[in-house]
Amino acid sequence: AQSVAQPEDQVNVAEGNPLTVKCTYSVSGNPYLFWYVQYPNRGLQFLLKYITGDNLVKGSYGFEAEFNKSQTSFHLKKPSALVSDSALYFCAVRSRYTGFQKLVFGTGTRLLVSP
Amino acid sequence: EAGVTQSPTHLIKTRGQQATLRCSPISGHTSVYWYQQALGLGLQFLLWYDEGEERNRGNFPPRFSGRQFPNYSSELNVNALELEDSALYLCASSLVLEGQETQYFGPGTRLLVL
């Protein structure tokens, strides 16, 4: 069965500092991995995905994520946080070896960037 | 290009009533997914429609149902509403392409059951 763990309910960082939001996954075979962001009272916005190739994936709004197969992790990073990055972040996984396109989401990590 | 749209934005019902939620996918997308985001429970997969057919459903009772129309828009129906059905219902669409598709989400419908 597929699963995603986001071990931190909340991450606090000061504006201008680097940020990391952690994600580990469990899936049969090789994964497709996604990050989404949710602002208050809004739907999910796609940030980036890992399909294959380079382990460092660049996405929207200056975010990037590093796929680490040995550690089964896909941490989200940004070199310099903005107050406007404050939101709820979801990691999601899907196995390549299924015809079913269901995404399995983590429980979400709230990012709070202080001025 | 217009994104995924959902209506209504908010819906208030009482226990036992029925709710109908609507979703219009991104133009060209044939797959529609429904998720429930209840407080404290994260995002739970509800239903997947593709090319007008229900392809899979999550672990929800049969009173959660839906359909997909020829124009690929979709409806989610929840019958015999219960208090715990109060949640944000998110619709996503994608175009299945070699399994690498990305699901794009709408803004959601917030359902409140009193």
PDB file of C-alpha atoms in Angstrom:
ATOM      1  CA  ALA A   1       0.000   0.000   0.000  1.00  0.00           C
ATOM      2  CA  GLN A   2       1.086   3.529  -0.664  1.00  0.00           C
ATOM      3  CA  SER A   3       1.659   5.964   2.173  1.00  0.00           C
ATOM      4  CA  VAL A   4       3.184   9.348   2.814  1.00  0.00           C
ATOM      5  CA  ALA A   5       4.513  10.741   6.064  1.00  0.00           C
ATOM      6  CA  GLN A   6       4.989  14.393   6.834  1.00  0.00           C
ATOM      7  CA  PRO A   7       6.540  14.220  10.274  1.00  0.00           C
ATOM      8  CA  GLU A   8       6.130  17.893  11.166  1.00  0.00           C
ATOM      9  CA  ASP A   9       2.708  19.422  11.737  1.00  0.00           C
ATOM     10  CA  GLN A  10       4.238  22.878  11.587  1.00  0.00           C
ATOM     11  CA  VAL A  11       7.504  24.429  10.470  1.00  0.00           C
ATOM     12  CA  ASN A  12       8.495  27.903  11.632  1.00  0.00           C
ATOM     13  CA  VAL A  13      11.121  29.917   9.796  1.00  0.00           C
ATOM     14  CA  ALA A  14      12.136  33.556   9.635  1.00  0.00           C
ATOM     15  CA  GLU A  15      11.800  35.433   6.389  1.00  0.00           C
ATOM     16  CA  GLY A  16      14.978  35.231   4.332  1.00  0.00           C
ATOM     17  CA  ASN A  17      16.089  31.949   5.896  1.00  0.00           C
ATOM     18  CA  PRO A  18      16.092  28.654   4.033  1.00  0.00           C
ATOM     19  CA  LEU A  19      13.175  26.321   4.623  1.00  0.00           C
ATOM     20  CA  THR A  20      12.701  22.570   4.444  1.00  0.00           C
ATOM     21  CA  VAL A  21       9.427  20.676   4.652  1.00  0.00           C
ATOM     22  CA  LYS A  22       9.976  16.958   5.075  1.00  0.00           C
ATOM     23  CA  CYS A  23       8.262  14.089   3.306  1.00  0.00           C
ATOM     24  CA  THR A  24       8.922  10.359   3.270  1.00  0.00           C
ATOM     25  CA  TYR A  25       6.979   7.815   1.271  1.00  0.00           C
ATOM     26  CA  SER A  26       6.274   4.147   0.896  1.00  0.00           C
ATOM     27  CA  VAL A  27       5.190   2.686  -2.419  1.00  0.00           C
ATOM     28  CA  SER A  28       5.599  -0.467  -4.474  1.00  0.00           C
ATOM     29  CA  GLY A  29       8.089   0.115  -7.228  1.00  0.00           C
ATOM     30  CA  ASN A  30       9.232   3.513  -8.336  1.00  0.00           C
ATOM     31  CA  PRO A  31       7.160   6.510  -7.359  1.00  0.00           C
ATOM     32  CA  TYR A  32       5.690   9.591  -8.844  1.00  0.00           C
ATOM     33  CA  LEU A  33       5.971  12.310  -6.180  1.00  0.00           C
ATOM     34  CA  PHE A  34       4.173  15.631  -5.905  1.00  0.00           C
ATOM     35  CA  TRP A  35       4.050  18.723  -3.739  1.00  0.00           C
ATOM     36  CA  TYR A  36       0.970  20.893  -3.456  1.00  0.00           C
ATOM     37  CA  VAL A  37       0.320  24.072  -1.476  1.00  0.00           C
ATOM     38  CA  GLN A  38      -2.984  25.179   0.019  1.00  0.00           C
ATOM     39  CA  TYR A  39      -3.655  28.752   1.032  1.00  0.00           C
ATOM     40  CA  PRO A  40      -6.484  29.516   3.481  1.00  0.00           C
ATOM     41  CA  ASN A  41      -9.932  28.756   2.083  1.00  0.00           C
ATOM     42  CA  ARG A  42      -8.461  27.735  -1.247  1.00  0.00           C
ATOM     43  CA  GLY A  43      -7.927  24.547  -3.191  1.00  0.00           C
ATOM     44  CA  LEU A  44      -4.572  22.869  -3.734  1.00  0.00           C
ATOM     45  CA  GLN A  45      -2.060  24.422  -6.085  1.00  0.00           C
ATOM     46  CA  PHE A  46       0.483  22.218  -7.840  1.00  0.00           C
ATOM     47  CA  LEU A  47       4.092  23.130  -6.990  1.00  0.00           C
ATOM     48  CA  LEU A  48       6.283  20.441  -8.533  1.00  0.00           C
ATOM     49  CA  LYS A  49       6.623  16.770  -9.298  1.00  0.00           C
ATOM     50  CA  TYR A  50       9.248  14.076  -9.659  1.00  0.00           C
ATOM     51  CA  ILE A  51       8.770  11.601 -12.458  1.00  0.00           C
ATOM     52  CA  THR A  52      12.241  10.463 -13.442  1.00  0.00           C
ATOM     53  CA  GLY A  53      15.689  11.841 -14.161  1.00  0.00           C
ATOM     54  CA  ASP A  54      17.418  14.499 -12.129  1.00  0.00           C
ATOM     55  CA  ASN A  55      16.848  14.034  -8.407  1.00  0.00           C
ATOM     56  CA  LEU A  56      16.549  17.790  -7.859  1.00  0.00           C
ATOM     57  CA  VAL A  57      13.257  19.085  -9.174  1.00  0.00           C
ATOM     58  CA  LYS A  58      12.526  22.785  -9.548  1.00  0.00           C
ATOM     59  CA  GLY A  59       9.001  24.097  -9.294  1.00  0.00           C
ATOM     60  CA  SER A  60       6.860  27.167  -8.903  1.00  0.00           C
ATOM     61  CA  TYR A  61       7.594  30.178  -6.675  1.00  0.00           C
ATOM     62  CA  GLY A  62      11.272  29.251  -6.207  1.00  0.00           C
ATOM     63  CA  PHE A  63      10.562  25.916  -4.542  1.00  0.00           C
ATOM     64  CA  GLU A  64      12.554  22.790  -5.247  1.00  0.00           C
ATOM     65  CA  ALA A  65      12.530  19.237  -3.958  1.00  0.00           C
ATOM     66  CA  GLU A  66      15.124  16.531  -3.766  1.00  0.00           C
ATOM     67  CA  PHE A  67      14.260  12.915  -4.454  1.00  0.00           C
ATOM     68  CA  ASN A  68      16.312  10.492  -2.388  1.00  0.00           C
ATOM     69  CA  LYS A  69      15.558   6.906  -3.288  1.00  0.00           C
ATOM     70  CA  SER A  70      17.676   5.297  -0.560  1.00  0.00           C
ATOM     71  CA  GLN A  71      15.973   7.345   2.133  1.00  0.00           C
ATOM     72  CA  THR A  72      12.577   7.257   0.392  1.00  0.00           C
ATOM     73  CA  SER A  73      12.307  10.993   0.894  1.00  0.00           C
ATOM     74  CA  PHE A  74      11.160  13.963  -1.152  1.00  0.00           C
ATOM     75  CA  HIS A  75      11.817  17.053   0.965  1.00  0.00           C
ATOM     76  CA  LEU A  76      10.602  20.438  -0.205  1.00  0.00           C
ATOM     77  CA  LYS A  77      13.087  23.287  -0.001  1.00  0.00           C
ATOM     78  CA  LYS A  78      13.445  26.964  -0.691  1.00  0.00           C
ATOM     79  CA  PRO A  79      16.674  28.953  -0.255  1.00  0.00           C
ATOM     80  CA  SER A  80      15.012  32.101   1.078  1.00  0.00           C
ATOM     81  CA  ALA A  81      11.541  32.049   2.632  1.00  0.00           C
ATOM     82  CA  LEU A  82       8.933  34.750   2.125  1.00  0.00           C
ATOM     83  CA  VAL A  83       6.090  35.663   4.467  1.00  0.00           C
ATOM     84  CA  SER A  84       3.756  34.912   1.561  1.00  0.00           C
ATOM     85  CA  ASP A  85       4.979  31.287   1.569  1.00  0.00           C
ATOM     86  CA  SER A  86       3.002  30.733   4.768  1.00  0.00           C
ATOM     87  CA  ALA A  87       0.485  28.036   3.893  1.00  0.00           C
ATOM     88  CA  LEU A  88      -0.315  24.339   4.230  1.00  0.00           C
ATOM     89  CA  TYR A  89       1.918  22.031   2.200  1.00  0.00           C
ATOM     90  CA  PHE A  90       0.994  18.519   1.085  1.00  0.00           C
ATOM     91  CA  CYS A  91       3.242  15.802  -0.254  1.00  0.00           C
ATOM     92  CA  ALA A  92       1.623  13.091  -2.397  1.00  0.00           C
ATOM     93  CA  VAL A  93       2.737   9.838  -3.994  1.00  0.00           C
ATOM     94  CA  ARG A  94       1.521   7.528  -6.706  1.00  0.00           C
ATOM     95  CA  SER A  95       2.994   4.244  -7.799  1.00  0.00           C
ATOM     96  CA  ARG A  96       4.071   3.875 -11.403  1.00  0.00           C
ATOM     97  CA  TYR A  97       2.891   0.291 -11.462  1.00  0.00           C
ATOM     98  CA  THR A  98      -0.809   0.800 -11.273  1.00  0.00           C
ATOM     99  CA  GLY A  99      -3.396   1.864 -13.763  1.00  0.00           C
ATOM    100  CA  PHE A 100      -5.212   3.669 -11.008  1.00  0.00           C
ATOM    101  CA  GLN A 101      -4.322   7.314 -10.782  1.00  0.00           C
ATOM    102  CA  LYS A 102      -5.129   7.844  -7.120  1.00  0.00           C
ATOM    103  CA  LEU A 103      -2.825  10.145  -5.246  1.00  0.00           C
ATOM    104  CA  VAL A 104      -2.088   9.360  -1.620  1.00  0.00           C
ATOM    105  CA  PHE A 105      -1.504  12.499   0.402  1.00  0.00           C
ATOM    106  CA  GLY A 106       0.372  13.195   3.584  1.00  0.00           C
ATOM    107  CA  THR A 107      -1.391  14.923   6.445  1.00  0.00           C
ATOM    108  CA  GLY A 108       0.085  18.269   5.556  1.00  0.00           C
ATOM    109  CA  THR A 109       2.659  20.594   7.129  1.00  0.00           C
ATOM    110  CA  ARG A 110       1.800  24.132   8.056  1.00  0.00           C
ATOM    111  CA  LEU A 111       4.607  26.535   7.156  1.00  0.00           C
ATOM    112  CA  LEU A 112       4.736  29.768   9.098  1.00  0.00           C
ATOM    113  CA  VAL A 113       7.204  32.388   7.901  1.00  0.00           C
ATOM    114  CA  SER A 114       7.700  35.250  10.322  1.00  0.00           C
ATOM    115  CA  PRO A 115       8.764  38.744   9.208  1.00  0.00           C
TER     116      PRO A 115
ATOM    117  CA  GLU B   1      -6.530  28.840 -19.774  1.00  0.00           C
ATOM    118  CA  ALA B   2      -9.297  28.415 -17.231  1.00  0.00           C
ATOM    119  CA  GLY B   3      -8.583  26.146 -14.302  1.00  0.00           C
ATOM    120  CA  VAL B   4     -10.819  23.641 -12.576  1.00  0.00           C
ATOM    121  CA  THR B   5     -14.009  25.278 -11.387  1.00  0.00           C
ATOM    122  CA  GLN B   6     -16.385  24.088  -8.679  1.00  0.00           C
ATOM    123  CA  SER B   7     -19.810  25.173  -7.570  1.00  0.00           C
ATOM    124  CA  PRO B   8     -21.182  26.164  -5.220  1.00  0.00           C
ATOM    125  CA  THR B   9     -18.375  27.582  -3.107  1.00  0.00           C
ATOM    126  CA  HIS B  10     -20.355  26.995   0.065  1.00  0.00           C
ATOM    127  CA  LEU B  11     -23.306  24.734   0.823  1.00  0.00           C
ATOM    128  CA  ILE B  12     -25.294  24.447   4.025  1.00  0.00           C
ATOM    129  CA  LYS B  13     -27.581  21.464   4.551  1.00  0.00           C
ATOM    130  CA  THR B  14     -29.259  19.683   7.407  1.00  0.00           C
ATOM    131  CA  ARG B  15     -28.919  16.060   8.420  1.00  0.00           C
ATOM    132  CA  GLY B  16     -30.709  13.664   6.105  1.00  0.00           C
ATOM    133  CA  GLN B  17     -30.766  16.018   3.132  1.00  0.00           C
ATOM    134  CA  GLN B  18     -28.966  15.493  -0.152  1.00  0.00           C
ATOM    135  CA  ALA B  19     -26.122  17.625  -1.505  1.00  0.00           C
ATOM    136  CA  THR B  20     -25.004  18.021  -5.104  1.00  0.00           C
ATOM    137  CA  LEU B  21     -21.581  19.421  -5.892  1.00  0.00           C
ATOM    138  CA  ARG B  22     -20.374  20.270  -9.381  1.00  0.00           C
ATOM    139  CA  CYS B  23     -17.001  20.354 -11.076  1.00  0.00           C
ATOM    140  CA  SER B  24     -15.798  21.499 -14.478  1.00  0.00           C
ATOM    141  CA  PRO B  25     -12.370  20.210 -15.468  1.00  0.00           C
ATOM    142  CA  ILE B  26      -9.665  22.005 -17.370  1.00  0.00           C
ATOM    143  CA  SER B  27     -10.440  22.001 -21.064  1.00  0.00           C
ATOM    144  CA  GLY B  28      -9.058  18.851 -22.663  1.00  0.00           C
ATOM    145  CA  HIS B  29      -8.868  16.888 -19.420  1.00  0.00           C
ATOM    146  CA  THR B  30     -10.899  13.699 -19.377  1.00  0.00           C
ATOM    147  CA  SER B  31     -10.325  12.518 -15.803  1.00  0.00           C
ATOM    148  CA  VAL B  32     -12.013  13.969 -12.743  1.00  0.00           C
ATOM    149  CA  TYR B  33     -11.211  13.062  -9.156  1.00  0.00           C
ATOM    150  CA  TRP B  34     -13.086  13.909  -5.994  1.00  0.00           C
ATOM    151  CA  TYR B  35     -11.432  14.238  -2.594  1.00  0.00           C
ATOM    152  CA  GLN B  36     -12.784  15.002   0.856  1.00  0.00           C
ATOM    153  CA  GLN B  37     -10.755  17.210   3.170  1.00  0.00           C
ATOM    154  CA  ALA B  38     -12.260  16.923   6.594  1.00  0.00           C
ATOM    155  CA  LEU B  39     -10.800  18.644   9.617  1.00  0.00           C
ATOM    156  CA  GLY B  40      -8.119  16.472  11.132  1.00  0.00           C
ATOM    157  CA  LEU B  41      -8.397  13.759   8.498  1.00  0.00           C
ATOM    158  CA  GLY B  42      -6.376  15.161   5.630  1.00  0.00           C
ATOM    159  CA  LEU B  43      -7.257  14.536   2.018  1.00  0.00           C
ATOM    160  CA  GLN B  44      -9.171  11.342   1.349  1.00  0.00           C
ATOM    161  CA  PHE B  45      -9.794  10.002  -2.137  1.00  0.00           C
ATOM    162  CA  LEU B  46     -13.481   9.632  -2.960  1.00  0.00           C
ATOM    163  CA  LEU B  47     -14.055   8.896  -6.643  1.00  0.00           C
ATOM    164  CA  TRP B  48     -12.331   8.824 -10.001  1.00  0.00           C
ATOM    165  CA  TYR B  49     -14.115   9.286 -13.322  1.00  0.00           C
ATOM    166  CA  ASP B  50     -12.557   8.968 -16.728  1.00  0.00           C
ATOM    167  CA  GLU B  51     -14.261   9.129 -20.106  1.00  0.00           C
ATOM    168  CA  GLY B  52     -17.669   9.048 -18.465  1.00  0.00           C
ATOM    169  CA  GLU B  53     -17.039   5.935 -16.389  1.00  0.00           C
ATOM    170  CA  GLU B  54     -16.445   5.492 -12.682  1.00  0.00           C
ATOM    171  CA  ARG B  55     -12.982   3.949 -12.539  1.00  0.00           C
ATOM    172  CA  ASN B  56     -12.463   3.649  -8.813  1.00  0.00           C
ATOM    173  CA  ARG B  57     -13.788   4.776  -5.482  1.00  0.00           C
ATOM    174  CA  GLY B  58     -12.305   5.257  -2.081  1.00  0.00           C
ATOM    175  CA  ASN B  59     -13.422   3.847   1.225  1.00  0.00           C
ATOM    176  CA  PHE B  60     -16.685   5.761   1.473  1.00  0.00           C
ATOM    177  CA  PRO B  61     -20.258   4.474   1.835  1.00  0.00           C
ATOM    178  CA  PRO B  62     -22.550   4.128  -1.198  1.00  0.00           C
ATOM    179  CA  ARG B  63     -24.425   7.300  -0.291  1.00  0.00           C
ATOM    180  CA  PHE B  64     -21.460   9.077  -1.870  1.00  0.00           C
ATOM    181  CA  SER B  65     -21.955   8.804  -5.611  1.00  0.00           C
ATOM    182  CA  GLY B  66     -21.464  10.793  -8.744  1.00  0.00           C
ATOM    183  CA  ARG B  67     -21.283  10.847 -12.457  1.00  0.00           C
ATOM    184  CA  GLN B  68     -19.366  12.339 -15.321  1.00  0.00           C
ATOM    185  CA  PHE B  69     -21.101  13.965 -18.243  1.00  0.00           C
ATOM    186  CA  PRO B  70     -20.184  13.810 -21.945  1.00  0.00           C
ATOM    187  CA  ASN B  71     -18.470  17.202 -21.630  1.00  0.00           C
ATOM    188  CA  TYR B  72     -16.322  15.663 -18.817  1.00  0.00           C
ATOM    189  CA  SER B  73     -17.841  17.809 -16.093  1.00  0.00           C
ATOM    190  CA  SER B  74     -18.809  15.903 -12.990  1.00  0.00           C
ATOM    191  CA  GLU B  75     -21.278  15.845 -10.155  1.00  0.00           C
ATOM    192  CA  LEU B  76     -20.792  14.495  -6.655  1.00  0.00           C
ATOM    193  CA  ASN B  77     -23.949  13.533  -4.795  1.00  0.00           C
ATOM    194  CA  VAL B  78     -24.088  12.883  -1.100  1.00  0.00           C
ATOM    195  CA  ASN B  79     -27.326  11.380   0.141  1.00  0.00           C
ATOM    196  CA  ALA B  80     -28.649  11.141   3.688  1.00  0.00           C
ATOM    197  CA  LEU B  81     -26.187  13.720   4.932  1.00  0.00           C
ATOM    198  CA  GLU B  82     -24.534  13.183   8.283  1.00  0.00           C
ATOM    199  CA  LEU B  83     -22.805  15.729  10.492  1.00  0.00           C
ATOM    200  CA  GLU B  84     -19.409  14.171   9.772  1.00  0.00           C
ATOM    201  CA  ASP B  85     -19.856  14.860   6.059  1.00  0.00           C
ATOM    202  CA  SER B  86     -19.004  18.481   6.813  1.00  0.00           C
ATOM    203  CA  ALA B  87     -15.787  19.073   4.910  1.00  0.00           C
ATOM    204  CA  LEU B  88     -14.114  20.768   1.982  1.00  0.00           C
ATOM    205  CA  TYR B  89     -14.741  18.744  -1.166  1.00  0.00           C
ATOM    206  CA  LEU B  90     -12.056  19.132  -3.769  1.00  0.00           C
ATOM    207  CA  CYS B  91     -12.268  18.225  -7.403  1.00  0.00           C
ATOM    208  CA  ALA B  92      -9.196  17.661  -9.550  1.00  0.00           C
ATOM    209  CA  SER B  93      -8.767  17.001 -13.243  1.00  0.00           C
ATOM    210  CA  SER B  94      -6.026  15.535 -15.356  1.00  0.00           C
ATOM    211  CA  LEU B  95      -5.236  14.224 -18.784  1.00  0.00           C
ATOM    212  CA  VAL B  96      -3.847  10.734 -18.545  1.00  0.00           C
ATOM    213  CA  LEU B  97      -0.685  10.719 -20.586  1.00  0.00           C
ATOM    214  CA  GLU B  98       1.677   7.800 -20.186  1.00  0.00           C
ATOM    215  CA  GLY B  99       0.846   7.787 -16.498  1.00  0.00           C
ATOM    216  CA  GLN B 100       2.720  10.983 -15.852  1.00  0.00           C
ATOM    217  CA  GLU B 101      -0.231  13.269 -15.496  1.00  0.00           C
ATOM    218  CA  THR B 102      -0.586  15.952 -12.871  1.00  0.00           C
ATOM    219  CA  GLN B 103      -3.855  16.483 -11.061  1.00  0.00           C
ATOM    220  CA  TYR B 104      -4.953  20.112 -10.939  1.00  0.00           C
ATOM    221  CA  PHE B 105      -7.362  21.093  -8.217  1.00  0.00           C
ATOM    222  CA  GLY B 106     -10.316  23.400  -8.055  1.00  0.00           C
ATOM    223  CA  PRO B 107     -11.016  25.796  -5.168  1.00  0.00           C
ATOM    224  CA  GLY B 108     -13.376  23.362  -3.474  1.00  0.00           C
ATOM    225  CA  THR B 109     -16.907  23.366  -2.120  1.00  0.00           C
ATOM    226  CA  ARG B 110     -17.250  23.750   1.609  1.00  0.00           C
ATOM    227  CA  LEU B 111     -20.165  21.667   2.824  1.00  0.00           C
ATOM    228  CA  LEU B 112     -21.599  22.291   6.253  1.00  0.00           C
ATOM    229  CA  VAL B 113     -24.142  19.833   7.636  1.00  0.00           C
ATOM    230  CA  LEU B 114     -26.189  21.088  10.566  1.00  0.00           C
TER     231      LEU B 114
END
